[in-house]
Amino acid sequence: LGWDLPKRSDYDPKIEESLKELTCLKELKFVGGEPLMSKGHKSILQCFSSELRQSMTLDYNTNTTIYPDQETIDLWADFGKVNLWLSVDGYGFVNEFVRFPTLWSQVEETTDSFIELAKEKSNICLKMIVTVNAYNVTNIPKLTTWMQQKGFERFVFNPVVEPSYLRPTNLPQPILDQTIAELEQGEDQHKTVAKYLRNQPSLPFDNKIIDYTRSLALVRSLDIARYLPDLEFLHHPFAENHPPIS
């Protein structure tokens, strides 16, 4: 959100040559984009000896839209531990807006498949991670309820820092105050987010979020009121130079 996509770089097979020379490696992290889309991903896993695999931990950040193929699952079985960080940034339509063009039904189906996989494979550990931003911070309680229904008691949250207009604190003051108050009345995870919000420097509201959101809505042909129902200031911008988003 808020940044231009980097230019795509093709997988460099020379990486495999370097990895094959390793005799000691404790942990290997695959981060986003979406690592399970990488054509070179399985080739990397195949670089390591059977002995080395048994002592290694694999870490993945996945947006839960892609379920691995059987070859990947078979490769994972050779490693000591596989941590799958399921990155979900909202419940329902909120996640669809933040992670466009992701469909919530796809996220649910993939999450359920990962849960079943973790039941079958003792070396696979599932964890939830949320990137908290201006679009989803009011949605945290609904997201947490969904996580608990799936069997996740806790989640790790990473707050957006840049661009600054998408920080979770960049909301009109009444909405921010109400959000903090509601989170403080919730469970410990909610109180942790509330504490973070309350401890941030008090800054003027940056209305760049209005223009940015309008642009996203137009390009994606989305109804903001449907996807972000809690953020009424984006449905009907209050400044004269910001006409209502259509």
Short mmCIF file of C-alpha atoms in Angstrom, two decimals:
data_model
loop_
_atom_site.label_atom_id
_atom_site.label_comp_id
_atom_site.label_asym_id
_atom_site.label_seq_id
_atom_site.Cartn_x
_atom_site.Cartn_y
_atom_site.Cartn_z
CA LEU A 1 0.00 0.00 0.00
CA GLY A 2 1.24 3.45 -0.89
CA TRP A 3 4.35 2.42 -2.79
CA ASP A 4 5.12 1.62 -6.41
CA LEU A 5 5.78 -2.04 -7.07
CA PRO A 6 9.49 -2.86 -7.52
CA LYS A 7 10.70 -4.05 -10.87
CA ARG A 8 10.61 -7.82 -11.11
CA SER A 9 13.94 -9.57 -11.01
CA ASP A 10 14.29 -13.13 -12.25
CA TYR A 11 15.57 -15.84 -9.98
CA ASP A 12 19.35 -16.13 -10.12
CA PRO A 13 20.43 -19.80 -10.31
CA LYS A 14 23.87 -18.79 -9.01
CA ILE A 15 22.25 -18.64 -5.58
CA GLU A 16 21.97 -22.41 -5.63
CA GLU A 17 25.71 -22.81 -6.14
CA SER A 18 26.42 -20.80 -3.00
CA LEU A 19 23.81 -22.64 -0.94
CA LYS A 20 25.15 -26.06 -1.88
CA GLU A 21 28.48 -25.11 -0.30
CA LEU A 22 26.92 -24.47 3.10
CA THR A 23 27.61 -27.02 5.82
CA CYS A 24 25.85 -25.18 8.64
CA LEU A 25 22.63 -23.19 8.45
CA LYS A 26 20.12 -22.90 11.28
CA GLU A 27 17.33 -20.84 9.76
CA LEU A 28 16.19 -19.73 6.33
CA LYS A 29 13.50 -17.08 5.85
CA PHE A 30 11.29 -16.63 2.81
CA VAL A 31 9.51 -13.27 2.82
CA GLY A 32 7.22 -11.43 0.41
CA GLY A 33 5.92 -10.79 -2.16
CA GLU A 34 4.51 -14.27 -1.95
CA PRO A 35 7.30 -16.87 -1.58
CA LEU A 36 5.08 -19.77 -2.58
CA MET A 37 4.80 -18.19 -6.05
CA SER A 38 8.57 -18.22 -6.57
CA LYS A 39 9.73 -20.48 -9.36
CA GLY A 40 13.09 -20.91 -7.67
CA HIS A 41 11.72 -21.68 -4.24
CA LYS A 42 11.76 -25.47 -4.48
CA SER A 43 15.17 -25.42 -6.14
CA ILE A 44 16.54 -23.64 -3.09
CA LEU A 45 15.12 -26.25 -0.72
CA GLN A 46 16.68 -29.01 -2.78
CA CYS A 47 20.14 -27.51 -2.40
CA PHE A 48 20.65 -28.73 1.14
CA SER A 49 21.83 -32.15 2.20
CA SER A 50 19.45 -34.45 4.08
CA GLU A 51 21.56 -34.06 7.22
CA LEU A 52 21.48 -30.27 7.07
CA ARG A 53 17.72 -30.17 6.40
CA GLN A 54 16.98 -32.07 9.60
CA SER A 55 18.56 -29.34 11.72
CA MET A 56 17.16 -26.37 9.79
CA THR A 57 14.15 -24.15 10.45
CA LEU A 58 12.25 -22.65 7.54
CA ASP A 59 10.29 -19.42 8.03
CA TYR A 60 7.66 -18.26 5.54
CA ASN A 61 5.54 -15.13 5.33
CA THR A 62 2.52 -16.01 3.19
CA ASN A 63 -0.61 -14.01 2.40
CA THR A 64 -2.68 -17.23 2.60
CA THR A 65 -3.85 -17.13 -0.99
CA ILE A 66 -1.67 -19.96 -2.27
CA TYR A 67 -1.51 -23.49 -0.93
CA PRO A 68 1.76 -25.34 -1.67
CA ASP A 69 1.87 -28.21 -4.12
CA GLN A 70 2.64 -31.74 -2.99
CA GLU A 71 6.30 -31.50 -4.01
CA THR A 72 6.79 -28.56 -1.64
CA ILE A 73 4.97 -30.34 1.17
CA ASP A 74 7.18 -33.41 0.68
CA LEU A 75 10.28 -31.22 0.82
CA TRP A 76 9.09 -29.56 4.02
CA ALA A 77 8.87 -32.99 5.67
CA ASP A 78 12.67 -33.25 5.50
CA PHE A 79 13.26 -30.09 7.55
CA GLY A 80 13.42 -29.83 11.32
CA LYS A 81 10.75 -27.14 11.60
CA VAL A 82 8.62 -25.08 9.22
CA ASN A 83 7.10 -21.86 10.57
CA LEU A 84 4.29 -20.54 8.41
CA TRP A 85 3.41 -16.94 9.24
CA LEU A 86 -0.08 -16.41 7.86
CA SER A 87 -0.32 -12.72 7.03
CA VAL A 88 -3.93 -11.52 7.10
CA ASP A 89 -4.68 -7.79 7.17
CA GLY A 90 -8.36 -7.64 8.01
CA TYR A 91 -11.55 -9.60 8.24
CA GLY A 92 -13.67 -10.02 5.13
CA PHE A 93 -13.97 -7.04 2.83
CA VAL A 94 -11.27 -5.12 4.74
CA ASN A 95 -8.66 -7.73 3.82
CA GLU A 96 -9.94 -7.70 0.23
CA PHE A 97 -9.38 -3.94 0.06
CA VAL A 98 -5.93 -3.99 1.65
CA ARG A 99 -4.81 -7.09 -0.27
CA PHE A 100 -6.65 -6.46 -3.55
CA PRO A 101 -7.44 -8.54 -5.63
CA THR A 102 -7.46 -11.22 -2.91
CA LEU A 103 -10.83 -12.84 -2.21
CA TRP A 104 -11.76 -13.54 1.41
CA SER A 105 -13.16 -16.94 0.47
CA GLN A 106 -9.73 -17.81 -0.90
CA VAL A 107 -8.03 -16.73 2.33
CA GLU A 108 -10.45 -18.82 4.40
CA GLU A 109 -10.00 -21.89 2.22
CA THR A 110 -6.20 -21.65 2.25
CA THR A 111 -6.10 -21.02 6.00
CA ASP A 112 -8.26 -24.09 6.64
CA SER A 113 -5.97 -26.17 4.40
CA PHE A 114 -2.90 -24.99 6.32
CA ILE A 115 -4.60 -25.87 9.61
CA GLU A 116 -5.27 -29.41 8.40
CA LEU A 117 -1.69 -29.70 7.13
CA ALA A 118 -0.29 -28.65 10.52
CA LYS A 119 -2.40 -31.35 12.19
CA GLU A 120 -0.85 -33.95 9.91
CA LYS A 121 2.75 -32.69 10.00
CA SER A 122 4.27 -32.26 13.44
CA ASN A 123 7.13 -30.09 12.17
CA ILE A 124 4.79 -27.41 10.76
CA CYS A 125 3.87 -24.52 13.05
CA LEU A 126 1.26 -21.89 12.12
CA LYS A 127 1.34 -18.30 13.35
CA MET A 128 -0.70 -15.21 12.51
CA ILE A 129 0.72 -11.80 11.67
CA VAL A 130 -1.15 -8.56 10.97
CA THR A 131 0.20 -5.37 9.42
CA VAL A 132 -1.88 -2.76 11.25
CA ASN A 133 -2.71 0.34 9.23
CA ALA A 134 -5.29 3.09 8.93
CA TYR A 135 -7.62 0.87 6.91
CA ASN A 136 -7.78 -2.11 9.25
CA VAL A 137 -7.15 -0.87 12.81
CA THR A 138 -10.88 -0.48 13.52
CA ASN A 139 -11.39 -4.01 12.16
CA ILE A 140 -8.97 -5.68 14.61
CA PRO A 141 -11.67 -7.05 16.98
CA LYS A 142 -13.52 -8.80 14.12
CA LEU A 143 -10.25 -10.16 12.75
CA THR A 144 -9.25 -11.45 16.20
CA THR A 145 -12.61 -13.20 16.61
CA TRP A 146 -12.09 -14.94 13.28
CA MET A 147 -8.55 -15.98 14.26
CA GLN A 148 -9.79 -17.46 17.53
CA GLN A 149 -12.46 -19.41 15.69
CA LYS A 150 -9.65 -20.88 13.59
CA GLY A 151 -7.71 -21.83 16.72
CA PHE A 152 -5.19 -18.97 16.88
CA GLU A 153 -5.04 -17.49 20.36
CA ARG A 154 -2.58 -14.71 19.56
CA PHE A 155 -1.16 -12.76 16.64
CA VAL A 156 1.91 -10.64 16.00
CA PHE A 157 1.23 -7.14 14.76
CA ASN A 158 3.48 -4.88 12.71
CA PRO A 159 2.34 -1.25 12.45
CA VAL A 160 2.73 0.62 9.19
CA VAL A 161 5.22 3.47 9.54
CA GLU A 162 5.61 4.62 5.94
CA PRO A 163 3.90 6.07 4.07
CA SER A 164 2.87 8.13 7.08
CA TYR A 165 -0.67 8.77 5.83
CA LEU A 166 -1.39 5.02 6.17
CA ARG A 167 -0.19 4.75 9.74
CA PRO A 168 -2.87 3.30 12.04
CA THR A 169 -2.90 6.58 13.95
CA ASN A 170 -3.72 8.66 10.87
CA LEU A 171 -7.44 8.83 11.52
CA PRO A 172 -9.70 11.78 12.42
CA GLN A 173 -9.30 12.25 16.17
CA PRO A 174 -12.84 11.14 17.14
CA ILE A 175 -12.42 7.86 15.24
CA LEU A 176 -8.94 7.28 16.67
CA ASP A 177 -10.15 7.98 20.22
CA GLN A 178 -13.11 5.63 19.81
CA THR A 179 -10.90 2.91 18.33
CA ILE A 180 -8.42 3.13 21.22
CA ALA A 181 -11.21 3.08 23.79
CA GLU A 182 -12.80 -0.01 22.23
CA LEU A 183 -9.48 -1.83 22.00
CA GLU A 184 -8.66 -1.00 25.62
CA GLN A 185 -11.91 -2.70 26.67
CA GLY A 186 -10.95 -5.87 24.84
CA GLU A 187 -8.56 -8.73 25.45
CA ASP A 188 -4.82 -8.46 26.00
CA GLN A 189 -3.97 -8.48 22.28
CA HIS A 190 -6.33 -5.56 21.71
CA LYS A 191 -4.86 -3.68 24.67
CA THR A 192 -1.37 -4.10 23.19
CA VAL A 193 -2.48 -2.45 19.96
CA ALA A 194 -4.29 0.27 21.92
CA LYS A 195 -1.16 0.97 23.97
CA TYR A 196 0.87 1.34 20.78
CA LEU A 197 -1.66 3.77 19.31
CA ARG A 198 -1.85 5.84 22.48
CA ASN A 199 1.93 6.08 22.80
CA GLN A 200 2.47 7.47 19.30
CA PRO A 201 3.21 11.19 18.85
CA SER A 202 0.10 13.28 18.30
CA LEU A 203 0.23 14.49 14.69
CA PRO A 204 -2.25 16.42 12.54
CA PHE A 205 -4.48 14.28 10.35
CA ASP A 206 -2.87 13.82 6.93
CA ASN A 207 -5.63 13.97 4.32
CA LYS A 208 -3.40 12.42 1.66
CA ILE A 209 -5.15 9.21 2.64
CA ILE A 210 -8.34 10.60 1.09
CA ASP A 211 -6.83 11.21 -2.34
CA TYR A 212 -4.94 7.94 -2.18
CA THR A 213 -8.03 5.96 -1.25
CA ARG A 214 -10.08 7.66 -3.97
CA SER A 215 -7.42 6.65 -6.50
CA LEU A 216 -7.49 3.04 -5.32
CA ALA A 217 -11.28 2.98 -5.46
CA LEU A 218 -11.38 4.31 -9.00
CA VAL A 219 -8.67 2.01 -10.34
CA ARG A 220 -10.14 -1.04 -8.63
CA SER A 221 -13.80 -0.10 -9.18
CA LEU A 222 -14.55 -0.60 -5.49
CA ASP A 223 -17.25 0.88 -3.26
CA ILE A 224 -15.37 2.28 -0.25
CA ALA A 225 -18.45 2.19 1.98
CA ARG A 226 -18.77 -1.54 1.37
CA TYR A 227 -15.12 -2.44 1.90
CA LEU A 228 -14.26 -0.01 4.71
CA PRO A 229 -17.58 0.56 6.50
CA ASP A 230 -16.02 1.92 9.72
CA LEU A 231 -14.19 4.76 7.97
CA GLU A 232 -17.01 7.10 7.08
CA PHE A 233 -14.64 10.01 6.53
CA LEU A 234 -13.45 8.20 3.40
CA HIS A 235 -17.02 7.69 2.18
CA HIS A 236 -17.81 11.41 2.38
CA PRO A 237 -14.60 13.48 2.60
CA PHE A 238 -15.12 16.53 4.75
CA ALA A 239 -12.93 19.07 2.96
CA GLU A 240 -14.43 21.17 0.14
CA ASN A 241 -11.57 20.25 -2.15
CA HIS A 242 -12.31 16.56 -1.59
CA PRO A 243 -15.66 15.77 -3.26
CA PRO A 244 -17.40 12.53 -2.26
CA ILE A 245 -15.83 9.36 -3.54
CA SER A 246 -18.04 7.75 -6.15
#
